[in-house]
Short mmCIF file of C-alpha atoms and ligand atoms in Angstrom, two decimals:
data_model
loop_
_atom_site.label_atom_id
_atom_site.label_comp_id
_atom_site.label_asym_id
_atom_site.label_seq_id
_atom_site.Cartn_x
_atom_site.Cartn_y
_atom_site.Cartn_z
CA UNK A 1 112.74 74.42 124.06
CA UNK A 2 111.37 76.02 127.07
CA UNK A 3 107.53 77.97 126.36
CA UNK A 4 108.22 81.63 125.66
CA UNK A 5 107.37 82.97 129.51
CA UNK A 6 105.04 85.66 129.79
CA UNK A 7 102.84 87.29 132.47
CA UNK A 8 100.16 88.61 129.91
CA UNK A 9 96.84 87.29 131.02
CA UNK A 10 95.42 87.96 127.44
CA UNK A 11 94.45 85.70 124.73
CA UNK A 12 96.35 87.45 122.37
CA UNK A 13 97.91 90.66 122.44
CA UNK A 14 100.64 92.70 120.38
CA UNK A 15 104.02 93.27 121.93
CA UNK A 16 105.75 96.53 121.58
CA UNK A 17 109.88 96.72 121.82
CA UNK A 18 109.17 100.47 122.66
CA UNK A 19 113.18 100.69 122.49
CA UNK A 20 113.11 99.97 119.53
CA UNK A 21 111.22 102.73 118.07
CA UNK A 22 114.25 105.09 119.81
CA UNK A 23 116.42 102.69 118.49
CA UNK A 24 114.70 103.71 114.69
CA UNK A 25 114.66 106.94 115.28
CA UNK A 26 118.35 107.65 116.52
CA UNK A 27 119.24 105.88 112.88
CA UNK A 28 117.38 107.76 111.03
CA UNK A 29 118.45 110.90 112.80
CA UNK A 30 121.85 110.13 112.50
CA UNK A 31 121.28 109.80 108.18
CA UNK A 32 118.93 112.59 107.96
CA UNK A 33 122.93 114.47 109.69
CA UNK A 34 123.12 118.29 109.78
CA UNK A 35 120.50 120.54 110.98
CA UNK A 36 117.53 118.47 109.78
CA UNK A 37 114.73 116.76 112.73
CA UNK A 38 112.09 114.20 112.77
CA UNK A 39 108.42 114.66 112.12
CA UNK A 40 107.59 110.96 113.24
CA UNK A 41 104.16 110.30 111.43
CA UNK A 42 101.57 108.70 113.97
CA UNK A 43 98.56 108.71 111.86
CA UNK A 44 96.48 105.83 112.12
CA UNK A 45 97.19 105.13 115.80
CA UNK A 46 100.46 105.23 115.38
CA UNK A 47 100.39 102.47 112.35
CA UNK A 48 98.25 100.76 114.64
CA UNK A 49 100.91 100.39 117.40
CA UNK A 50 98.70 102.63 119.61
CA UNK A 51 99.56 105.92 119.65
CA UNK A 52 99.44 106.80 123.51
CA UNK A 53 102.70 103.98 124.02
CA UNK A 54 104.50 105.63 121.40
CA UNK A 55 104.32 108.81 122.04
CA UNK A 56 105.84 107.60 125.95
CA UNK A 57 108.96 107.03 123.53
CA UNK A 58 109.11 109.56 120.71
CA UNK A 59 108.34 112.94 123.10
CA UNK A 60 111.73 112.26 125.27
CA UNK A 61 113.52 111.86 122.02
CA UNK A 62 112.24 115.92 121.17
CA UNK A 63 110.97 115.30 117.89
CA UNK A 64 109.94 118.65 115.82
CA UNK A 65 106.53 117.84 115.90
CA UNK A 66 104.04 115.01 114.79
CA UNK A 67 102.20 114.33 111.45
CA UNK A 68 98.71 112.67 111.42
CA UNK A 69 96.37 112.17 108.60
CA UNK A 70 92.76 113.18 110.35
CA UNK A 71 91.70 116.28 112.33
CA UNK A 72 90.87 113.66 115.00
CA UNK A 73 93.65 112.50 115.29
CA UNK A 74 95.43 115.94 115.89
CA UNK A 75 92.58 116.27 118.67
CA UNK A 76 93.47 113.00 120.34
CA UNK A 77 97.24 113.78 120.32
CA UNK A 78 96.50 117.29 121.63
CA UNK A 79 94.25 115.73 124.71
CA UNK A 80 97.34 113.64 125.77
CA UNK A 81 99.20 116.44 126.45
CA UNK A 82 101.01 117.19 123.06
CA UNK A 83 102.31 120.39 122.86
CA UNK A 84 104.69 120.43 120.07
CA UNK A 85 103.18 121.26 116.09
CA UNK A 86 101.03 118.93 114.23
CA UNK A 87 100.56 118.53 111.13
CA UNK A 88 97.76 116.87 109.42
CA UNK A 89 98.55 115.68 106.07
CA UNK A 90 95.18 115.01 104.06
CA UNK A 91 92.93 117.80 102.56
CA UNK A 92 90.00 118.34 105.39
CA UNK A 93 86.88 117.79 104.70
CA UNK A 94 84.84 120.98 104.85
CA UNK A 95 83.58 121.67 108.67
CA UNK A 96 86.54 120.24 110.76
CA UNK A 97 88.44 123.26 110.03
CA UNK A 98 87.25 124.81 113.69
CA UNK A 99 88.31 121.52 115.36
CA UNK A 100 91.83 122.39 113.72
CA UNK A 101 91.90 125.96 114.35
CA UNK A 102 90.57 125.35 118.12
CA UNK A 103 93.28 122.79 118.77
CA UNK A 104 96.44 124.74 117.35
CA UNK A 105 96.65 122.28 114.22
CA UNK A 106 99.09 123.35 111.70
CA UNK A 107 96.67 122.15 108.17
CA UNK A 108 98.29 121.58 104.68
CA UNK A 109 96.56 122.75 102.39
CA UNK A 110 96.34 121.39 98.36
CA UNK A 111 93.44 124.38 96.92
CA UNK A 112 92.25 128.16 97.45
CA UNK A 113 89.03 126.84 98.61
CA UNK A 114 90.10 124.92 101.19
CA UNK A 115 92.82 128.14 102.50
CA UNK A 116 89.74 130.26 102.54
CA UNK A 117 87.47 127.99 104.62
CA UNK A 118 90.46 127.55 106.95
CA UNK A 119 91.38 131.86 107.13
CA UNK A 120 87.73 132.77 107.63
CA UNK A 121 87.48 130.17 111.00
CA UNK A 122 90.88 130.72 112.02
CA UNK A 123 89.70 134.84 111.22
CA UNK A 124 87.02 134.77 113.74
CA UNK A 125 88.86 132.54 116.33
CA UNK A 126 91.01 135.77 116.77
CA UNK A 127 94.58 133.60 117.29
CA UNK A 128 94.49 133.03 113.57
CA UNK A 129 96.50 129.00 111.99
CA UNK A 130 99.60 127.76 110.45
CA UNK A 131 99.51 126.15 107.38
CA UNK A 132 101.81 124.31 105.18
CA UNK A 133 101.61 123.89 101.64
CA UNK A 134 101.89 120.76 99.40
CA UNK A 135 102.98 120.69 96.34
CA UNK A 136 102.07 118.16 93.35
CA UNK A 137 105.51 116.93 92.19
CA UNK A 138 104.14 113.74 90.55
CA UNK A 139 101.97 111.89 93.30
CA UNK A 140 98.79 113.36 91.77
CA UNK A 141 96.35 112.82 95.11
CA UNK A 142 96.84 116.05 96.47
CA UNK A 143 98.63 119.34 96.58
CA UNK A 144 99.11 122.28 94.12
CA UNK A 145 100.32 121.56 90.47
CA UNK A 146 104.29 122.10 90.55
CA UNK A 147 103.83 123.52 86.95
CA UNK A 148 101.68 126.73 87.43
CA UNK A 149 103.73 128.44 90.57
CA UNK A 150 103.03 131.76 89.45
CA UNK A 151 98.99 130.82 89.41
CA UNK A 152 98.67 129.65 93.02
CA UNK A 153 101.55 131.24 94.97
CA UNK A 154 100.35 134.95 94.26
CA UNK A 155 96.64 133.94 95.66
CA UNK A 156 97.91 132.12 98.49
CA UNK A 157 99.80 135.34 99.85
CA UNK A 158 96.60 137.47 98.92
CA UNK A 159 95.12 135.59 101.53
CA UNK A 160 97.62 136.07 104.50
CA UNK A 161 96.59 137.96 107.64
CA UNK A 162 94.02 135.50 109.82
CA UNK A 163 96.33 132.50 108.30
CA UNK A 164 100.13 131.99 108.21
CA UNK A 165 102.44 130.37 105.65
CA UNK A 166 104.85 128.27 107.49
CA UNK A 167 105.68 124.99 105.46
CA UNK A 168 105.68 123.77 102.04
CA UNK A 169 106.24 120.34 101.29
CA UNK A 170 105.79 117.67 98.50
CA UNK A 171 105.23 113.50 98.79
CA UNK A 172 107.29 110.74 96.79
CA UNK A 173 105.33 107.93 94.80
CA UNK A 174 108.36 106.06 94.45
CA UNK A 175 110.97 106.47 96.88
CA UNK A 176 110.99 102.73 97.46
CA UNK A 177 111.13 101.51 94.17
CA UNK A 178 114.55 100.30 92.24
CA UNK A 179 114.50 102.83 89.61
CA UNK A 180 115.70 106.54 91.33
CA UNK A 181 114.68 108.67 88.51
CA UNK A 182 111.23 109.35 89.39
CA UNK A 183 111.95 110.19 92.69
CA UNK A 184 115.22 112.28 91.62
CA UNK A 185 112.67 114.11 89.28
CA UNK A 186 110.26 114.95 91.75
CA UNK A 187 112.98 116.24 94.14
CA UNK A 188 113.72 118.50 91.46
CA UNK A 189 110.50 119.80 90.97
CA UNK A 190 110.37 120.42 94.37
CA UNK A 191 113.37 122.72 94.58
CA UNK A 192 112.47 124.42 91.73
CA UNK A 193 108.59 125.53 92.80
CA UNK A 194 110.87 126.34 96.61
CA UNK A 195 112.93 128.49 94.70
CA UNK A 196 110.18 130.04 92.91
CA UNK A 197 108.47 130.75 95.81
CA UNK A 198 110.82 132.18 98.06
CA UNK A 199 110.94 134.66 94.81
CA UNK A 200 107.36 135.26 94.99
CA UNK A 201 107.25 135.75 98.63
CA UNK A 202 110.53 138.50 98.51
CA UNK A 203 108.82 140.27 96.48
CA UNK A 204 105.63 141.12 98.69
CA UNK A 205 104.92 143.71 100.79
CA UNK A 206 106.64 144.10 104.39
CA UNK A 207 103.36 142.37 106.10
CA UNK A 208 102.19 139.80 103.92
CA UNK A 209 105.84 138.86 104.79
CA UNK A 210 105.26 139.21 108.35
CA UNK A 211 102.98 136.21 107.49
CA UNK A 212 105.41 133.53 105.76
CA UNK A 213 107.14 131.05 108.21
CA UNK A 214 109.99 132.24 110.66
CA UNK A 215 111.22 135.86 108.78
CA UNK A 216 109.96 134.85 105.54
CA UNK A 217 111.59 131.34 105.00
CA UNK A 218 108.81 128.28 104.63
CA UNK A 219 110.20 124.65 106.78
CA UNK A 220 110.82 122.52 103.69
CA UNK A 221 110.02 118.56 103.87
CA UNK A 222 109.57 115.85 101.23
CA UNK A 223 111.30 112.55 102.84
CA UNK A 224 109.31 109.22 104.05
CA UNK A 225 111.00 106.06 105.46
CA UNK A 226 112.26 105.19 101.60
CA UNK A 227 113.57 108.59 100.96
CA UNK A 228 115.17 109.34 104.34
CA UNK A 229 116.98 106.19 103.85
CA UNK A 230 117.89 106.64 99.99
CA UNK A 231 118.24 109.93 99.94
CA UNK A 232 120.03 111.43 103.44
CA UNK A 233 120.48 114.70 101.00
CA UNK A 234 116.77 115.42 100.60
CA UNK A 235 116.25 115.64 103.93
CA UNK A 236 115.40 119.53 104.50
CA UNK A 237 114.16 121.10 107.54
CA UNK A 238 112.73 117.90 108.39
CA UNK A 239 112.23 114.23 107.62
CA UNK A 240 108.76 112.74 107.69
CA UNK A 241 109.39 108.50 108.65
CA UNK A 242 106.47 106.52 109.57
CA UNK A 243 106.80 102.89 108.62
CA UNK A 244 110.61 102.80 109.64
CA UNK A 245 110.39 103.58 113.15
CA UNK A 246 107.21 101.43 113.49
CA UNK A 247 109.70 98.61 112.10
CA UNK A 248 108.51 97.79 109.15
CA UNK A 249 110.30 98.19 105.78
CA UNK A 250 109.24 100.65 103.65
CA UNK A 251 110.67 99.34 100.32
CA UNK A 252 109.56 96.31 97.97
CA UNK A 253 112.27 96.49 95.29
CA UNK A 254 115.54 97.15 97.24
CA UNK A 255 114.84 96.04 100.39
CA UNK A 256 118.35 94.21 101.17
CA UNK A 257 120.07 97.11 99.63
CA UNK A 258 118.49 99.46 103.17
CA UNK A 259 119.47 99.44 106.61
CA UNK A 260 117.30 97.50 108.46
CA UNK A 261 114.68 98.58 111.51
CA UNK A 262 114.68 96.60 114.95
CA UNK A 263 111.51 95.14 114.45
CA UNK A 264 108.66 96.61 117.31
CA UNK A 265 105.72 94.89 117.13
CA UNK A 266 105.23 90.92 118.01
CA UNK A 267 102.05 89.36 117.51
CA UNK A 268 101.31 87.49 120.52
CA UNK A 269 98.47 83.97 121.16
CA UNK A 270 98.24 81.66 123.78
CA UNK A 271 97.47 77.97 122.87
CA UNK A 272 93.88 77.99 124.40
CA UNK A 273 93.34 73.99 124.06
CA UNK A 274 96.01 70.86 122.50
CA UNK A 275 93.76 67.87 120.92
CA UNK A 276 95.06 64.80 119.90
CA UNK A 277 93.07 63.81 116.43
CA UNK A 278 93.37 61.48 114.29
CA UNK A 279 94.53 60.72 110.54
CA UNK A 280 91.68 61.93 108.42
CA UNK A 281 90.57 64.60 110.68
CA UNK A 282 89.58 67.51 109.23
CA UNK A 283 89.86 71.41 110.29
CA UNK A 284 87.93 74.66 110.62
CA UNK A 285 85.30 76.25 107.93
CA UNK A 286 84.90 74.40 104.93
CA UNK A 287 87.31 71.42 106.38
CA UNK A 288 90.08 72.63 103.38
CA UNK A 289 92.71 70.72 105.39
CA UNK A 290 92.91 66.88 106.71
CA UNK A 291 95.31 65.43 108.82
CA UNK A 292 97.39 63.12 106.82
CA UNK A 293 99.02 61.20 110.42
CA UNK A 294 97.53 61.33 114.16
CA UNK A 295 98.62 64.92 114.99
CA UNK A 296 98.09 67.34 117.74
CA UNK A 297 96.23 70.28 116.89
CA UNK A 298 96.45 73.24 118.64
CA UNK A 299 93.94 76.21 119.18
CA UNK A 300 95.19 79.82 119.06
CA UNK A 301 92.80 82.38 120.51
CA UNK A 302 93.48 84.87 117.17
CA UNK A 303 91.66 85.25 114.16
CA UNK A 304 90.99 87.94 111.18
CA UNK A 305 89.14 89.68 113.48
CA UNK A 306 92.30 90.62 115.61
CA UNK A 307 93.90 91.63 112.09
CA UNK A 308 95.53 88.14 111.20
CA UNK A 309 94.90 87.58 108.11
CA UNK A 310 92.26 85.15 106.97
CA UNK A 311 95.02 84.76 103.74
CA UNK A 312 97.50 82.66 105.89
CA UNK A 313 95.37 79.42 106.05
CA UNK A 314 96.74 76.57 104.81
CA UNK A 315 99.97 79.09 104.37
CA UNK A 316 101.32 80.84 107.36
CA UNK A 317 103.05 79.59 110.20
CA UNK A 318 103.35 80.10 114.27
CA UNK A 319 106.43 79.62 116.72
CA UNK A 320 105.25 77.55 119.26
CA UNK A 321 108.18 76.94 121.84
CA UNK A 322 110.64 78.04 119.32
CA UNK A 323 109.53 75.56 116.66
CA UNK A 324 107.69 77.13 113.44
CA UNK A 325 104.56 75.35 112.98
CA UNK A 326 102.24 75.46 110.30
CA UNK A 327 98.80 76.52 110.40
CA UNK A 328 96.50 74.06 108.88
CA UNK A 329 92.62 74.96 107.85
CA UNK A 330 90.99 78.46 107.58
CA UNK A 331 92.16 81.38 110.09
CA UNK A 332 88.65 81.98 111.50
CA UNK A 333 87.48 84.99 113.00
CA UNK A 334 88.39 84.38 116.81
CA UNK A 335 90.53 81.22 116.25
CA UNK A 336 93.10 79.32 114.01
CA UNK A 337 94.50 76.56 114.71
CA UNK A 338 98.30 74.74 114.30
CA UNK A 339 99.59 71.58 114.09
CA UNK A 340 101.85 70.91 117.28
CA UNK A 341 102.86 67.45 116.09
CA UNK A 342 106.16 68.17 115.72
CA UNK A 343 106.46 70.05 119.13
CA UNK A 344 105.40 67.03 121.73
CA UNK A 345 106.05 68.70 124.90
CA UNK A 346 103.62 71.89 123.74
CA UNK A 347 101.04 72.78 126.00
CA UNK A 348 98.35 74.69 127.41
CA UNK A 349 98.96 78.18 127.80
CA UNK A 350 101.91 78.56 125.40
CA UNK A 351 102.52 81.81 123.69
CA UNK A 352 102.60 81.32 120.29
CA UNK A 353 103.95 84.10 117.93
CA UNK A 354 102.65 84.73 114.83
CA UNK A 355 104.72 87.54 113.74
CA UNK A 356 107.91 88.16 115.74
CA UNK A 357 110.80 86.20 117.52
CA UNK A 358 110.81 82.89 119.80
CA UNK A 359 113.85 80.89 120.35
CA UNK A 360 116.34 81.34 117.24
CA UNK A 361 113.51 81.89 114.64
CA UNK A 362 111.52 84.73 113.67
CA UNK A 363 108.20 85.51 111.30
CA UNK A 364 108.99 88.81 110.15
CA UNK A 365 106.28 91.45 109.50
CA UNK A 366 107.24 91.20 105.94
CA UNK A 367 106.63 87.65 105.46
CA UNK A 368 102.99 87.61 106.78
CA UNK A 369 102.42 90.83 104.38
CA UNK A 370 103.86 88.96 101.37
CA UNK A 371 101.43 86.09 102.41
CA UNK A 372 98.39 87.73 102.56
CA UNK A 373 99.67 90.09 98.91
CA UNK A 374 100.17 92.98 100.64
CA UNK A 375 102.34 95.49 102.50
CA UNK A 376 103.60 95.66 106.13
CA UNK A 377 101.66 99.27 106.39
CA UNK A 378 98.12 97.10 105.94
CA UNK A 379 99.23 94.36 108.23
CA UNK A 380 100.20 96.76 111.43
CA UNK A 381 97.48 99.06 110.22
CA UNK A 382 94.83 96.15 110.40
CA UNK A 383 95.51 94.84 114.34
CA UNK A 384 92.44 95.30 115.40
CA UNK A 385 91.57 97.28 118.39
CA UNK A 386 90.70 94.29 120.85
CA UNK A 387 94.24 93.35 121.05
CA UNK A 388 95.66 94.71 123.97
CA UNK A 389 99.42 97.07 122.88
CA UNK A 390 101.49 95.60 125.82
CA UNK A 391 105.15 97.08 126.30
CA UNK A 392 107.49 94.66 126.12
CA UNK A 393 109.77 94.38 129.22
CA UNK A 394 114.02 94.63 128.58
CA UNK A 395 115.02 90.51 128.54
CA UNK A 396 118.56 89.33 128.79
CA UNK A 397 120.54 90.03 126.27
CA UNK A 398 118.81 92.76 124.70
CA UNK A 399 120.90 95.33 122.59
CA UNK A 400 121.92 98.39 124.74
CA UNK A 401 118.97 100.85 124.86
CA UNK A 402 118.62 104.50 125.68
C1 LIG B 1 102.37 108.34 105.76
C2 LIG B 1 103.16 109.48 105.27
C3 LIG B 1 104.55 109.52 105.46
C4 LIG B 1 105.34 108.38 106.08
O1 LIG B 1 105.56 107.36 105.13
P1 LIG B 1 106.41 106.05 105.51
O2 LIG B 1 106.56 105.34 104.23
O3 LIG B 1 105.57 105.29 106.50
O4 LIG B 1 107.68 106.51 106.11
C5 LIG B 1 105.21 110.68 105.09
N1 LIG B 1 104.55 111.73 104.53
C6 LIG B 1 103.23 111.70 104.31
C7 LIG B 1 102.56 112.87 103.68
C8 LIG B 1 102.48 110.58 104.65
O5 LIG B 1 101.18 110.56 104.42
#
């Protein structure tokens, strides 16, 4: 098998299929059917994709807007030219709120205190803020208690004027998990406290009105990945995928059961060195593995601190010129290292994968997660920032893109 060719002068690097991510996004637009859009979630760089490369695919594609977990965030997508609404989707800590209010950042918001801080900035800005609501339907981090309507709603309108009411929204704990009830439940704790609401707000004068969403009706969301997936008919005003697009799966339990993502991200290494060794040779910190034949060792410039993860030593595997290979000793911080014996002709300069495809074999995102006891989120999440996000150019043979 020929080396995987590539004209990335990088020790390592992670390759994006930015196709791919339209690819994702088409599918779950097409489920999500009707009037309902995308808010692709790009918090945490994108799930660590790098946010700049993905947004080069997602704003053609017209999404409705963008989640992101951080005022910072917001900020950063904002100074690359992001027009369209963003949410942010954690409680803010008090002080950002005039980063938020400066930057046209639509907040949610899970307590009075926290609407109060953001209506006296946005008050004194003079161009006032949007905010959404979220509502506690069982996920118990944040959001307003779906049980006492009539003790928040009433005080949120009170407070109307510098601020405006233009979302309300809940989060699943369990949309991935085999049992549906929970998730069923909280739907319907959703619609009710909607229903409620849109009660509550009818019933207010003409110009607190004025103040609730687009003539008085609140954008409703709920869905992730799972739930978008599951659940096409809780889709709303707008679907909220993150891990999906990013092409990861979002479920543990009934993962065969989903439609699949095209996977985005490859993790890329060259083979920095090849060293012939021989039986009894030991390897890396701690020497936990010895070779049991004369081998060939070879030295990948990646380590944990490029977000491998330090759990697949002795366990994980590379493709090295479209042979898996296993990785034998500790993944060190800058370097692990595989045994080539098995691939003779491997050399110098070969790209070796450690998640993604070479040849007719493939180490799927998944697979390194369920090594290292975790969850695809953590692995993307954890590439560190000293790899390199490199678009991957269209091969032969590719699926039809956009
Ligand atoms: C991260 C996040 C999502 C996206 O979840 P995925 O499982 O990645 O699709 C949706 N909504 C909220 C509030 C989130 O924080």
């Amino acid at each position: 098998m020929p080396a995987l060719s590539t004209t990335v002068a990088e020790r390592a690097w992670v390759e994006l299929d930015l196709e791919a991510v339209a690819a994702n996004y088409r599918a779950l637009l097409r489920l999500a059917g009707g009037d309902s859009a995308v808010l692709p979630m790009v918090k945490a760089d994108a799930y660590g994709l790098g946010v700049r490369q993905i947004l080069s695919v997602l704003e053609p594609l017209a999404p409705r807007g963008y989640g992101v977990a951080t005022a910072r965030e917001a900020s950063t997508l904002r100074s690359l030219g992001v027009e369209r609404p963003i949410v942010v989707f954690s409680p803010l800590p008090p002080g950002s709120e005039h980063r938020v209010v400066q930057d046209r950042v639509t907040c949610s918001i899970s307590d009075l205190a926290g609407l109060e801080r953001l209506a006296r900035v946005a008050g004194s800005a003079g161009h006032g803020a949007d905010f959404h609501v979220e509502v506690d339907t069982g996920m118990g981090r944040c959001g307003f208690d779906w049980r006492h309507i009539e003790a928040w709603a009433p005080k949120i309108l009170d407070r109307l004027g510098p601020v405006r009411w233009t979302g309300l929204f809940t989060h699943f704990q369990a949309s991935d998990a085999a049992d549906r009830t929970v998730t069923e439940s909280q739907w319907r704790r959703f619609r009710d406290t909607a229903e409620r609401v849109a009660k509550i707000v009818e019933a207010a004068p003409e110009d607190t009105r004025r103040c609730v969403g687009a003539s008085g009706r609140l954008d409703l969301h709920a869905s992730n990945s799972a739930a978008a997936l599951r659940w096409p008919e809780y889709s709303a005003d707008f679907i909220r995928p993150g891990i999906f697009l990013f092409g990861g799966r979002p479920a543990t339990e009934v993962d065969e059961t989903l439609p699949s993502p095209r996977p985005v991200a490859s993790v890329r290494s060259r083979v920095l060195l090849v060293r012939r060794v021989p039986a009894g040779a030991t390897v890396g910190y701690g020497a936990t593995h010895a070779a049991r034949r004369p081998s060939s060792w070879g030295t990948l410039g990646i380590g944990y601190g490029d977000g491998l993860p330090r759990a697949l030593g002795n366990r994980g595997s590379a493709l090295v010129r479209g042979r898996r290979v296993p990785i034998v000793g500790r993944v060190s911080m800058d370097m692990t290292v595989v045994d080539l014996t098995d691939v003779p002709d491997a050399a110098v300069d070969d790209v070796a994968t450690l998640i993604g495809t070479d040849g007719d074999h493939s180490i799927a995102l998944e697979e390194v997660a369920g090594l290292a006891g975790t969850i695809g989120y953590e692995i993307l999440t954890g590439l560190a920032p000293r790899l390199p996000r490199i678009a991957r150019p269209r091969r032969p043979g590719d699926p039809p893109g956009r």
